[in-house]
Amino acid sequence: MTETIFSKIIRKEIPADIVYEDDLVLAFRDVNPQAPVHILIIPKRPIVSIAEVTPADTELLGYLLLTVARVAAQEGLEEGYRIVINTGKDGGQTVFHLHLHLLGQRMMTWPPG
Ligand code: 5GP
């Protein structure tokens, strides 16, 4: 896949406010937050989007969700939060490196825009 800005964040070539990191995943604050807490959780391995995953990614996808829960607890989001995975053009995806948005500390509305 073509490199994105997130590859540079993973390699620490550009700064980001990192809140969690291990060998598999990275979590950092969104530069343009849509809620008081807005964190992106990404795999270090470049995957374009949910539309591109294969059965080989099953464990990693589960681990991404576990990481969301870990970071949400770390951020004190006891009242709840929203997880968003924009996928493809119509899904509103702008950065083509899979990422989960963790949004919290405000009341979410439904349906989303
Ligand atoms: P998407 O629209 O693809 O679902 O979400 C991409 C997100 O990445 C957006 O919320 C945008 O604000 C965030 N973003 C884009 N470039 C950067 C960056 O350089 N640093 C950080 N921290 N977030 C970014």
Coordinates of N, CA and C and ligand atoms in Angstrom, one line a residue:
M1 N 0.8 -1.2 0.0 CA 0.0 0.0 0.0 C 0.9 1.3 0.0
T2 N 0.3 2.4 -0.5 CA 1.0 3.6 -0.4 C 1.2 4.1 1.0
E3 N 2.4 4.7 1.3 CA 2.6 5.2 2.6 C 1.6 6.3 3.0
T4 N 1.3 6.4 4.2 CA 0.4 7.5 4.7 C 1.2 8.2 5.8
I5 N 0.6 9.3 6.3 CA 1.1 10.1 7.4 C 1.2 9.2 8.6
F6 N 0.4 8.2 8.8 CA 0.5 7.3 10.0 C 1.7 6.5 10.0
S7 N 2.3 6.1 8.8 CA 3.6 5.4 8.8 C 4.7 6.3 9.4
K8 N 4.6 7.6 9.1 CA 5.6 8.5 9.6 C 5.4 8.7 11.1
I9 N 4.2 8.6 11.6 CA 3.9 8.7 13.1 C 4.5 7.4 13.7
I10 N 4.2 6.3 13.1 CA 4.8 5.0 13.7 C 6.3 5.1 13.8
R11 N 6.9 5.6 12.8 CA 8.4 5.7 12.8 C 8.9 6.9 13.6
K12 N 8.0 7.7 14.2 CA 8.4 8.8 15.0 C 9.1 9.9 14.1
E13 N 8.8 9.9 12.8 CA 9.3 11.0 12.0 C 8.6 12.3 12.1
I14 N 7.3 12.1 12.5 CA 6.5 13.4 12.8 C 5.9 13.1 14.2
P15 N 5.8 14.2 14.9 CA 5.3 14.0 16.3 C 3.8 13.7 16.4
A16 N 3.5 13.0 17.5 CA 2.1 12.7 17.8 C 2.0 12.5 19.3
D17 N 0.8 12.8 19.9 CA 0.6 12.6 21.3 C 0.2 11.2 21.5
I18 N 1.2 10.3 21.8 CA 1.0 8.9 21.9 C 0.5 8.6 23.3
V19 N -0.6 7.8 23.4 CA -1.1 7.4 24.7 C -0.9 5.9 25.0
Y20 N -0.6 5.1 24.0 CA -0.3 3.7 24.2 C 0.5 3.2 23.0
E21 N 1.4 2.3 23.3 CA 2.2 1.7 22.2 C 2.7 0.4 22.6
D22 N 2.7 -0.6 21.7 CA 3.4 -1.9 21.9 C 3.9 -2.3 20.6
D23 N 4.3 -3.6 20.5 CA 4.9 -4.1 19.2 C 3.9 -4.1 18.1
L24 N 2.6 -4.2 18.4 CA 1.6 -4.4 17.3 C 0.8 -3.2 17.0
V25 N 0.5 -2.3 18.0 CA -0.4 -1.2 17.8 C 0.1 0.1 18.4
L26 N -0.5 1.2 17.9 CA -0.1 2.5 18.4 C -1.4 3.3 18.6
A27 N -1.5 4.0 19.7 CA -2.7 4.9 19.9 C -2.2 6.3 20.2
F28 N -2.8 7.3 19.5 CA -2.4 8.7 19.6 C -3.6 9.6 19.4
R29 N -3.5 10.8 20.0 CA -4.6 11.7 19.9 C -4.8 12.3 18.5
D30 N -6.0 12.4 18.1 CA -6.3 12.9 16.8 C -6.0 14.4 16.8
V31 N -5.4 14.9 15.7 CA -4.9 16.2 15.6 C -6.1 17.2 15.5
N32 N -7.2 16.7 15.1 CA -8.4 17.5 14.9 C -9.6 16.9 15.6
P33 N -9.6 17.0 17.0 CA -10.5 16.2 17.8 C -12.0 16.6 17.6
Q34 N -12.8 15.5 17.5 CA -14.2 15.7 17.4 C -15.0 15.4 18.7
A35 N -14.2 15.3 19.8 CA -14.8 15.1 21.1 C -13.7 15.4 22.1
P36 N -14.0 15.6 23.4 CA -12.9 15.9 24.3 C -11.9 14.8 24.4
V37 N -12.3 13.6 24.2 CA -11.3 12.5 24.0 C -11.5 12.0 22.6
H38 N -10.4 12.1 21.8 CA -10.5 11.5 20.4 C -9.1 10.9 20.1
I39 N -9.1 9.6 20.1 CA -7.8 8.9 20.0 C -7.9 7.9 18.8
L40 N -6.9 7.8 18.0 CA -6.8 6.9 16.9 C -6.0 5.7 17.3
I41 N -6.5 4.5 17.1 CA -5.8 3.2 17.4 C -5.5 2.6 16.1
I42 N -4.2 2.3 15.8 CA -3.8 1.8 14.5 C -2.9 0.6 14.7
P43 N -3.0 -0.4 13.7 CA -2.0 -1.4 13.7 C -0.7 -0.9 13.1
K44 N 0.5 -1.4 13.6 CA 1.7 -0.9 13.1 C 1.9 -1.5 11.7
R45 N 1.4 -2.7 11.5 CA 1.5 -3.3 10.1 C 0.5 -2.5 9.2
P46 N 0.9 -2.0 8.1 CA 0.0 -1.2 7.3 C -1.1 -2.1 6.6
I47 N -2.3 -1.7 6.9 CA -3.5 -2.3 6.3 C -4.3 -1.1 5.8
V48 N -4.8 -1.2 4.6 CA -5.4 0.0 4.0 C -6.8 0.3 4.8
S49 N -7.6 -0.7 4.9 CA -8.9 -0.5 5.5 C -9.5 -1.8 5.9
I50 N -10.7 -1.8 6.6 CA -11.4 -3.0 6.9 C -11.7 -3.8 5.6
A51 N -11.9 -3.1 4.5 CA -12.3 -3.7 3.3 C -11.1 -4.6 2.7
E52 N -9.9 -4.4 3.3 CA -8.8 -5.1 2.8 C -8.3 -6.2 3.7
V53 N -9.0 -6.4 4.8 CA -8.4 -7.4 5.7 C -8.7 -8.9 5.2
T54 N -7.9 -9.8 5.8 CA -8.0 -11.2 5.4 C -8.1 -12.0 6.7
P55 N -8.4 -13.3 6.5 CA -8.5 -14.1 7.7 C -7.2 -14.1 8.6
A56 N -6.1 -13.8 7.9 CA -4.8 -13.7 8.6 C -4.8 -12.6 9.6
D57 N -5.7 -11.6 9.5 CA -5.7 -10.4 10.3 C -6.6 -10.6 11.5
T58 N -7.3 -11.8 11.6 CA -8.3 -12.0 12.7 C -7.8 -11.6 14.1
E59 N -6.6 -12.1 14.4 CA -6.1 -11.9 15.8 C -5.8 -10.4 16.0
L60 N -5.2 -9.8 15.0 CA -4.8 -8.4 15.1 C -6.1 -7.5 15.2
L61 N -7.1 -7.8 14.5 CA -8.4 -7.1 14.6 C -9.0 -7.2 16.0
G62 N -8.9 -8.3 16.6 CA -9.4 -8.5 18.0 C -8.5 -7.7 18.9
Y63 N -7.2 -7.7 18.7 CA -6.3 -7.0 19.5 C -6.5 -5.5 19.5
L64 N -6.9 -5.0 18.3 CA -7.2 -3.5 18.1 C -8.4 -3.2 19.0
L65 N -9.4 -4.0 19.1 CA -10.5 -3.7 19.9 C -10.2 -3.8 21.4
L66 N -9.4 -4.8 21.7 CA -8.9 -4.9 23.1 C -8.1 -3.6 23.5
T67 N -7.3 -3.1 22.6 CA -6.6 -1.9 22.8 C -7.5 -0.7 23.0
V68 N -8.6 -0.6 22.2 CA -9.5 0.5 22.4 C -10.0 0.4 23.9
A69 N -10.4 -0.8 24.3 CA -11.0 -0.9 25.7 C -9.9 -0.5 26.7
R70 N -8.7 -0.9 26.5 CA -7.6 -0.5 27.4 C -7.4 1.0 27.5
V71 N -7.4 1.6 26.3 CA -7.1 3.1 26.2 C -8.4 3.8 26.8
A72 N -9.6 3.3 26.5 CA -10.8 4.0 27.1 C -10.7 3.9 28.6
A73 N -10.3 2.8 29.2 CA -10.2 2.7 30.6 C -9.1 3.7 31.2
Q74 N -8.0 3.7 30.4 CA -6.9 4.6 30.8 C -7.4 6.1 30.8
E75 N -8.3 6.4 29.9 CA -8.8 7.8 29.7 C -9.9 8.1 30.7
G76 N -10.4 7.1 31.4 CA -11.5 7.3 32.4 C -12.8 7.4 31.8
L77 N -13.1 6.7 30.7 CA -14.4 6.8 29.9 C -15.4 5.8 30.5
E78 N -15.6 5.9 31.8 CA -16.5 4.9 32.4 C -18.0 5.0 31.9
E79 N -18.4 6.2 31.5 CA -19.7 6.4 31.1 C -20.0 5.9 29.6
G80 N -19.0 5.5 29.0 CA -19.1 5.0 27.6 C -18.4 5.8 26.6
Y81 N -18.4 5.3 25.4 CA -17.6 5.9 24.3 C -18.1 5.4 23.0
R82 N -17.6 5.9 21.9 CA -18.0 5.4 20.6 C -16.7 5.0 19.8
I83 N -16.8 3.9 19.1 CA -15.7 3.4 18.2 C -16.2 3.6 16.8
V84 N -15.4 4.2 16.0 CA -15.8 4.5 14.6 C -14.6 4.0 13.7
I85 N -15.0 3.2 12.6 CA -14.0 2.8 11.6 C -14.5 3.3 10.3
N86 N -14.1 4.5 9.8 CA -14.5 4.9 8.5 C -13.8 4.1 7.5
T87 N -14.6 3.6 6.5 CA -14.0 2.7 5.5 C -14.3 3.1 4.1
G88 N -13.3 3.4 3.3 CA -13.4 3.8 1.9 C -14.0 5.2 1.8
K89 N -14.2 5.6 0.5 CA -14.6 7.0 0.2 C -16.0 7.3 0.8
D90 N -16.9 6.5 0.6 CA -18.3 6.8 1.1 C -18.4 6.7 2.6
G91 N -17.4 5.9 3.2 CA -17.4 5.8 4.7 C -16.7 7.0 5.3
G92 N -16.2 7.9 4.5 CA -15.5 9.1 5.0 C -14.1 8.9 5.4
Q93 N -13.5 7.8 4.9 CA -12.0 7.5 5.2 C -11.2 8.5 4.5
T94 N -10.2 9.2 5.2 CA -9.3 10.1 4.5 C -7.9 9.6 4.6
V95 N -7.5 8.8 5.6 CA -6.2 8.3 5.7 C -6.3 6.8 5.5
F96 N -5.6 6.3 4.5 CA -5.8 4.9 4.1 C -4.7 4.0 4.7
H97 N -4.8 4.0 6.0 CA -4.1 3.1 7.0 C -5.1 2.8 8.0
L98 N -5.6 1.6 8.1 CA -6.7 1.3 9.1 C -6.5 1.9 10.4
H99 N -7.6 2.6 10.9 CA -7.6 3.2 12.2 C -9.0 3.1 12.8
L100 N -9.0 3.0 14.1 CA -10.2 3.0 14.9 C -10.2 4.3 15.7
H101 N -11.3 5.1 15.5 CA -11.5 6.3 16.3 C -12.1 5.9 17.6
L102 N -11.6 6.4 18.7 CA -12.2 6.3 20.0 C -12.6 7.7 20.4
L103 N -13.9 7.9 20.6 CA -14.5 9.2 20.9 C -15.2 9.1 22.2
G104 N -14.9 10.1 23.1 CA -15.6 10.1 24.4 C -15.6 11.4 25.1
Q105 N -16.2 11.3 26.3 CA -16.4 12.5 27.2 C -17.3 13.5 26.7
R106 N -18.2 13.1 25.8 CA -19.4 13.9 25.4 C -20.5 12.9 25.0
M107 N -21.8 13.4 25.0 CA -22.9 12.5 24.6 C -22.9 12.4 23.1
M108 N -22.9 11.2 22.6 CA -22.9 11.0 21.1 C -24.4 11.0 20.6
T109 N -24.5 11.3 19.4 CA -25.9 11.3 18.8 C -26.0 10.2 17.8
W110 N -27.2 9.9 17.4 CA -27.5 8.8 16.4 C -28.7 9.3 15.6
P111 N -28.7 9.1 14.3 CA -27.7 8.5 13.5 C -26.5 9.4 13.3
P112 N -25.3 8.9 13.0 CA -24.1 9.7 12.8 C -24.3 10.4 11.4
G113 N -23.5 11.4 11.2 CA -23.5 12.2 10.0 C -23.0 11.4 8.8
Ligands
5GP1 P1 -10.5 9.2 8.7 O1 -11.3 10.4 8.1 O2 -9.6 8.6 7.7 O3 -11.4 8.2 9.4 O4 -9.7 9.7 9.9 C1 -8.4 10.2 9.8 C2 -8.1 11.0 11.0 O5 -6.7 11.2 11.1 C3 -8.8 12.4 11.1 O6 -9.7 12.4 12.2 C4 -7.7 13.4 11.2 O7 -7.9 14.4 12.0 C5 -6.5 12.5 11.7 N1 -5.2 12.9 11.3 C6 -4.8 13.2 10.0 N2 -3.5 13.6 10.0 C7 -3.1 13.5 11.2 C8 -1.8 13.7 11.8 O8 -0.8 14.1 11.2 N3 -1.7 13.5 13.2 C9 -2.8 13.1 14.0 N4 -2.6 13.0 15.3 N5 -4.0 12.9 13.4 C10 -4.2 13.1 12.1

